[in-house]
């Protein structure tokens, strides 16, 4: 038995060897000895031991911010797609080798522990992953910040592929508990719903909610690069005020007695897998208000505790709304300022606007959140009054402008009067914020000319751009140690602290020896991915084939269908011309479809049907393989991206706000084939147009076609490759068990093709053959890939957060 460590024993410092500290934790915190411990016990013991080191820095960070009277950043997001945390913490604390060695001496393999850590999937996709990258960058830049969200018990669903179909299963990431987190029972707030609002004699009003739950804080430390700073991700869980009604229980109604608790828990049960279609459910609005209210109460409480004066809130707190999901916070802060702190409306409105910033993530009309007025009023009667009051002020301001007509007023209003009346959350967020930002240059310009055109005319200084970024710690250093080591060898360590220093790599693209080492690092990542594919789905892919990857949420605008149809066309051509020198390709897909999104689920099935047929066809052999990897999440992305040669970023131009997957691939040395959409446009500017493959309609051209006479049928008839591929799919070549399966999907292309699959097909097909030719010039390909890595430093989320900090939050 090891000697007991001193209480202050922490990894990497102190007198007690780390192995003893882990063993001690195993015995005294987990209650197992080394013989009885299962892998999950070792994982928990390791995390708890590492956490000890973090806690001290965490407290130091909080104290320092307090002592300095620093302004804090609050990032409100319904989603945080954080993934696993152990490797992130070990790497950022620079204790990876120590912990690895300590575990080794105990006969435990660190990497196998890393592999069983649950992936915290509290998000749908890019928006949630952005929030996670931002939290890491905020800590790395030493900015005092809190993330606020919901601690979903099940989070995003786990995807299984059964006979090619997506099956959704609950994600049980908390099954073994979560050793990273601290429940803060003392940080709890009432959150009310429904009820009545009564006027008081002094002119104020009193809201008596019909029901209330208690929001309880659960904190997870977020470690910055080099352990500089540790910030807090505060996720809310829900508890019934009365966990059990004893009267009902004793009267024999056992379930009824627990109904309140069940109702509270329902609030934090699942994340709606609604990427673009509003969940529409009352529960979603309840979730939004629940976490917004708890967060705003917490922020106001902390401000008063530290600074004592509610009027200085905007000087000490910057609240960023990640999309409109937390937009009800605007009304909630107004309520607290007016009803609790007795400020006059105008002053409350001024403080509110100076405190909030709002980030818009989508222009898709179906994804712009709005709530039926009746629902909003029933659930949040006081907030409804405030929305009306805000709207009256907003429209009064608008009417004072010379050229604002009734049409503009209708567009600016917080209430959509068309059809059933609805509360527009994007307009509320816009009105209640001093900054409204888009997430890539093109997206920001489109915001000004489309959804927010009238609000923009009214407040021309409010919209600004903050192009998204990704954290290079997770998305280069941790996921791609081979490439990282190679880069350090070539240009030193400066890029670890400042990703823009990667540009020093540019000249190495012309160095034959470096190119070969670069190629070897990529190949070894491809071997690992090939092993994973073989082990998890039994499919052999050749590591020397071109790994052509499209992983992201399945959505018609992201056009996985374009990729699959092109794959079918290629398959056809390989079979017709087996004598040609085809470039061997492995087509790799991954992504989840929202459970109610019929076409997206059908596209998953199609990818799997095509894979089954192609992979079994001896006529193509190793020239073409298709794999749909189940359960795309952060951990899987970390495996796939370092192994990719080609990154598919082929959304219909004008529809992808930014994309961040595109950035991860290029940073790991994949070439991009993409449209001029989202951040692809800026990637082209930074990488240079010779090292990225751009094809297809521009956003303007898409808009023109949609407004004019786009005839998809004519486009299909004019392209024999496309026509043949579509006919094969529609006639059941890939679905002999159900020949009509894809009739509707393909008919949609002939009849409308909103996403311009047919319009862009030939350009895409031609670009892909250009890729084949590039691949054959391996030295040229590798030089290009190296220049991609070298020029992607600008897309670090450190750069993005620096811009937010200076331009929006005023904290840098
Ligand atoms: C980066 C990331 C995304 C976003 O990918 P896009 O290609 O930008 O849509 C989605 N999911 C996960 C797990 C990610 O890591």
Tab-separated table of N, CA and C in Angstrom, residues 652-731:
chain	number	residue	atom	x	y	z
A	652	UNK	N	-24.956	24.981	-50.152
A	652	UNK	CA	-25.511	25.930	-51.113
A	652	UNK	C	-25.083	27.333	-50.689
A	653	UNK	N	-24.449	28.064	-51.586
A	653	UNK	CA	-23.870	29.359	-51.189
A	653	UNK	C	-24.933	30.274	-50.592
A	654	UNK	N	-24.571	30.912	-49.484
A	654	UNK	CA	-25.488	31.805	-48.790
A	654	UNK	C	-26.203	31.147	-47.628
A	655	UNK	N	-26.017	29.825	-47.462
A	655	UNK	CA	-26.806	29.140	-46.435
A	655	UNK	C	-26.018	28.695	-45.207
A	656	UNK	N	-24.705	28.509	-45.331
A	656	UNK	CA	-23.897	28.130	-44.163
A	656	UNK	C	-23.364	29.421	-43.561
A	657	UNK	N	-23.751	29.712	-42.329
A	657	UNK	CA	-23.354	30.996	-41.755
A	657	UNK	C	-21.830	31.117	-41.729
A	658	UNK	N	-21.153	30.111	-41.199
A	658	UNK	CA	-19.694	30.153	-41.172
A	658	UNK	C	-19.120	28.776	-41.471
A	659	UNK	N	-19.516	27.812	-40.632
A	659	UNK	CA	-18.837	26.530	-40.637
A	659	UNK	C	-17.616	26.669	-39.741
A	660	UNK	N	-17.305	25.598	-39.026
A	660	UNK	CA	-16.045	25.532	-38.285
A	660	UNK	C	-15.355	24.216	-38.588
A	661	UNK	N	-16.124	23.234	-39.065
A	661	UNK	CA	-15.524	21.987	-39.506
A	661	UNK	C	-14.514	22.273	-40.615
A	662	UNK	N	-14.878	23.168	-41.530
A	662	UNK	CA	-13.973	23.560	-42.619
A	662	UNK	C	-12.613	23.982	-42.080
A	663	UNK	N	-12.610	24.723	-40.966
A	663	UNK	CA	-11.343	25.230	-40.397
A	663	UNK	C	-10.507	24.097	-39.796
A	664	UNK	N	-11.187	23.170	-39.115
A	664	UNK	CA	-10.465	22.067	-38.462
A	664	UNK	C	-9.701	21.238	-39.493
A	665	UNK	N	-10.366	20.959	-40.611
A	665	UNK	CA	-9.725	20.141	-41.642
A	665	UNK	C	-8.490	20.830	-42.221
A	666	UNK	N	-8.649	22.089	-42.601
A	666	UNK	CA	-7.532	22.784	-43.247
A	666	UNK	C	-6.349	22.907	-42.287
A	667	UNK	N	-6.650	23.116	-41.003
A	667	UNK	CA	-5.579	23.229	-40.007
A	667	UNK	C	-4.817	21.911	-39.867
A	668	UNK	N	-5.478	20.814	-40.222
A	668	UNK	CA	-4.832	19.511	-40.130
A	668	UNK	C	-4.340	19.017	-41.489
A	669	UNK	N	-4.250	19.928	-42.437
A	669	UNK	CA	-3.612	19.587	-43.696
A	669	UNK	C	-4.478	18.848	-44.693
A	670	UNK	N	-5.792	19.073	-44.657
A	670	UNK	CA	-6.645	18.572	-45.733
A	670	UNK	C	-6.871	19.717	-46.718
A	671	UNK	N	-6.999	19.398	-47.982
A	671	UNK	CA	-7.421	20.405	-48.952
A	671	UNK	C	-8.940	20.500	-48.909
A	672	UNK	N	-9.449	21.679	-49.215
A	672	UNK	CA	-10.891	21.887	-49.184
A	672	UNK	C	-11.450	21.902	-50.591
A	673	UNK	N	-12.545	21.178	-50.785
A	673	UNK	CA	-13.364	21.419	-51.969
A	673	UNK	C	-14.626	22.080	-51.450
A	674	UNK	N	-14.921	23.274	-51.925
A	674	UNK	CA	-16.030	23.986	-51.303
A	674	UNK	C	-16.616	25.073	-52.178
A	675	UNK	N	-17.771	25.537	-51.729
A	675	UNK	CA	-18.436	26.658	-52.383
A	675	UNK	C	-17.998	27.950	-51.704
A	676	UNK	N	-18.311	29.064	-52.353
A	676	UNK	CA	-18.011	30.365	-51.739
A	676	UNK	C	-19.104	30.681	-50.726
A	677	UNK	N	-19.048	29.985	-49.603
A	677	UNK	CA	-20.071	30.129	-48.575
A	677	UNK	C	-19.404	30.256	-47.212
A	678	UNK	N	-20.072	30.959	-46.304
A	678	UNK	CA	-19.595	31.066	-44.932
A	678	UNK	C	-18.133	31.458	-44.874
A	679	UNK	N	-17.412	30.815	-43.968
A	679	UNK	CA	-16.000	31.147	-43.778
A	679	UNK	C	-15.118	30.593	-44.887
A	680	UNK	N	-15.664	29.764	-45.782
A	680	UNK	CA	-14.854	29.300	-46.917
A	680	UNK	C	-14.280	30.488	-47.684
A	681	UNK	N	-15.082	31.553	-47.760
A	681	UNK	CA	-14.661	32.732	-48.516
A	681	UNK	C	-13.382	33.299	-47.906
A	682	UNK	N	-13.383	33.437	-46.592
A	682	UNK	CA	-12.194	33.985	-45.928
A	682	UNK	C	-11.051	32.978	-45.892
A	683	UNK	N	-11.389	31.701	-45.866
A	683	UNK	CA	-10.327	30.692	-45.944
A	683	UNK	C	-9.596	30.816	-47.279
A	684	UNK	N	-10.367	31.021	-48.335
A	684	UNK	CA	-9.719	31.208	-49.642
A	684	UNK	C	-8.783	32.419	-49.606
A	685	UNK	N	-9.236	33.495	-48.978
A	685	UNK	CA	-8.398	34.693	-48.907
A	685	UNK	C	-7.097	34.420	-48.155
A	686	UNK	N	-7.173	33.660	-47.083
A	686	UNK	CA	-5.970	33.416	-46.278
A	686	UNK	C	-5.072	32.336	-46.873
A	687	UNK	N	-5.710	31.283	-47.377
A	687	UNK	CA	-4.928	30.151	-47.891
A	687	UNK	C	-4.367	30.472	-49.278
A	688	UNK	N	-5.111	31.243	-50.031
A	688	UNK	CA	-4.725	31.538	-51.416
A	688	UNK	C	-5.491	30.632	-52.365
A	689	UNK	N	-5.928	31.183	-53.485
A	689	UNK	CA	-6.880	30.421	-54.304
A	689	UNK	C	-6.256	29.215	-55.002
A	690	UNK	N	-4.932	29.145	-55.028
A	690	UNK	CA	-4.316	27.974	-55.656
A	690	UNK	C	-4.346	26.744	-54.754
A	691	UNK	N	-4.575	26.960	-53.479
A	691	UNK	CA	-4.494	25.843	-52.539
A	691	UNK	C	-5.848	25.474	-51.926
A	692	UNK	N	-6.905	25.894	-52.584
A	692	UNK	CA	-8.257	25.510	-52.173
A	692	UNK	C	-9.051	25.341	-53.465
A	693	UNK	N	-9.976	24.406	-53.483
A	693	UNK	CA	-10.727	24.156	-54.713
A	693	UNK	C	-12.147	24.684	-54.544
A	694	UNK	N	-12.422	25.771	-55.224
A	694	UNK	CA	-13.727	26.426	-55.129
A	694	UNK	C	-14.526	26.128	-56.397
A	695	UNK	N	-15.802	25.850	-56.225
A	695	UNK	CA	-16.648	25.574	-57.388
A	695	UNK	C	-18.036	26.135	-57.117
A	696	UNK	N	-18.831	26.215	-58.163
A	696	UNK	CA	-20.268	26.394	-58.017
A	696	UNK	C	-20.762	27.827	-57.952
A	697	UNK	N	-22.082	27.919	-57.785
A	697	UNK	CA	-22.752	29.213	-57.757
A	697	UNK	C	-22.319	30.022	-56.544
A	698	UNK	N	-22.287	31.330	-56.704
A	698	UNK	CA	-22.068	32.211	-55.558
A	698	UNK	C	-23.412	32.476	-54.886
A	699	UNK	N	-23.358	33.111	-53.713
A	699	UNK	CA	-24.598	33.427	-52.993
A	699	UNK	C	-25.500	34.323	-53.851
A	700	UNK	N	-24.909	35.283	-54.537
A	700	UNK	CA	-25.704	36.161	-55.399
A	700	UNK	C	-26.366	35.375	-56.521
A	701	UNK	N	-25.594	34.464	-57.098
A	701	UNK	CA	-26.151	33.675	-58.207
A	701	UNK	C	-27.268	32.752	-57.734
A	702	UNK	N	-27.108	32.199	-56.538
A	702	UNK	CA	-28.178	31.358	-55.986
A	702	UNK	C	-29.447	32.190	-55.824
A	703	UNK	N	-29.271	33.388	-55.247
A	703	UNK	CA	-30.431	34.252	-55.031
A	703	UNK	C	-31.095	34.609	-56.362
A	704	UNK	N	-30.267	34.905	-57.363
A	704	UNK	CA	-30.789	35.237	-58.690
A	704	UNK	C	-31.604	34.091	-59.278
A	705	UNK	N	-31.038	32.888	-59.198
A	705	UNK	CA	-31.743	31.723	-59.763
A	705	UNK	C	-33.064	31.481	-59.056
A	706	UNK	N	-33.008	31.641	-57.737
A	706	UNK	CA	-34.242	31.373	-56.991
A	706	UNK	C	-35.316	32.379	-57.360
A	707	UNK	N	-34.872	33.618	-57.592
A	707	UNK	CA	-35.847	34.663	-57.923
A	707	UNK	C	-36.305	34.539	-59.375
A	708	UNK	N	-35.430	33.990	-60.231
A	708	UNK	CA	-35.753	33.932	-61.654
A	708	UNK	C	-36.335	32.596	-62.042
A	709	UNK	N	-35.924	32.134	-63.201
A	709	UNK	CA	-36.528	30.909	-63.699
A	709	UNK	C	-35.540	29.760	-63.694
A	710	UNK	N	-35.245	29.273	-62.531
A	710	UNK	CA	-34.362	28.118	-62.439
A	710	UNK	C	-35.150	26.865	-62.798
A	711	UNK	N	-34.625	26.127	-63.758
A	711	UNK	CA	-35.306	24.915	-64.208
A	711	UNK	C	-34.399	23.713	-63.938
A	712	UNK	N	-34.561	23.066	-62.792
A	712	UNK	CA	-33.668	21.955	-62.457
A	712	UNK	C	-33.767	20.821	-63.478
A	713	UNK	N	-34.953	20.632	-64.011
A	713	UNK	CA	-35.117	19.546	-64.979
A	713	UNK	C	-34.193	19.753	-66.178
A	714	UNK	N	-34.136	20.996	-66.635
A	714	UNK	CA	-33.255	21.301	-67.773
A	714	UNK	C	-31.801	21.045	-67.408
A	715	UNK	N	-31.430	21.429	-66.180
A	715	UNK	CA	-30.044	21.211	-65.742
A	715	UNK	C	-29.739	19.714	-65.710
A	716	UNK	N	-30.687	18.924	-65.256
A	716	UNK	CA	-30.471	17.475	-65.170
A	716	UNK	C	-30.371	16.867	-66.574
A	717	UNK	N	-31.276	17.311	-67.458
A	717	UNK	CA	-31.261	16.772	-68.825
A	717	UNK	C	-29.937	17.110	-69.528
A	718	UNK	N	-29.376	18.252	-69.170
A	718	UNK	CA	-28.156	18.696	-69.848
A	718	UNK	C	-26.905	17.980	-69.346
A	719	UNK	N	-27.024	17.218	-68.279
A	719	UNK	CA	-25.850	16.564	-67.705
A	719	UNK	C	-26.051	15.050	-67.669
A	720	UNK	N	-25.478	14.342	-68.656
A	720	UNK	CA	-25.705	12.892	-68.708
A	720	UNK	C	-25.261	12.177	-67.427
A	721	UNK	N	-24.135	12.610	-66.852
A	721	UNK	CA	-23.661	11.949	-65.622
A	721	UNK	C	-24.684	12.084	-64.497
A	722	UNK	N	-25.194	13.317	-64.362
A	722	UNK	CA	-26.156	13.575	-63.301
A	722	UNK	C	-27.447	12.788	-63.546
A	723	UNK	N	-27.919	12.841	-64.788
A	723	UNK	CA	-29.192	12.186	-65.104
A	723	UNK	C	-29.096	10.692	-64.810
A	724	UNK	N	-28.015	10.092	-65.259
A	724	UNK	CA	-27.864	8.650	-65.038
A	724	UNK	C	-27.798	8.307	-63.556
A	725	UNK	N	-27.061	9.096	-62.803
A	725	UNK	CA	-26.936	8.820	-61.370
A	725	UNK	C	-28.304	8.938	-60.699
A	726	UNK	N	-29.045	9.990	-61.041
A	726	UNK	CA	-30.354	10.185	-60.411
A	726	UNK	C	-31.321	9.080	-60.810
A	727	UNK	N	-31.255	8.681	-62.081
A	727	UNK	CA	-32.163	7.616	-62.515
A	727	UNK	C	-31.843	6.311	-61.798
A	728	UNK	N	-30.542	6.058	-61.629
A	728	UNK	CA	-30.159	4.824	-60.928
A	728	UNK	C	-30.707	4.831	-59.499
A	729	UNK	N	-30.551	5.964	-58.833
A	729	UNK	CA	-31.015	6.038	-57.434
A	729	UNK	C	-32.541	5.921	-57.383
A	730	UNK	N	-33.211	6.667	-58.259
A	730	UNK	CA	-34.677	6.706	-58.221
A	730	UNK	C	-35.294	5.369	-58.614
A	731	UNK	N	-34.578	4.600	-59.448
A	731	UNK	CA	-35.188	3.348	-59.912
A	731	UNK	C	-34.865	2.169	-58.994
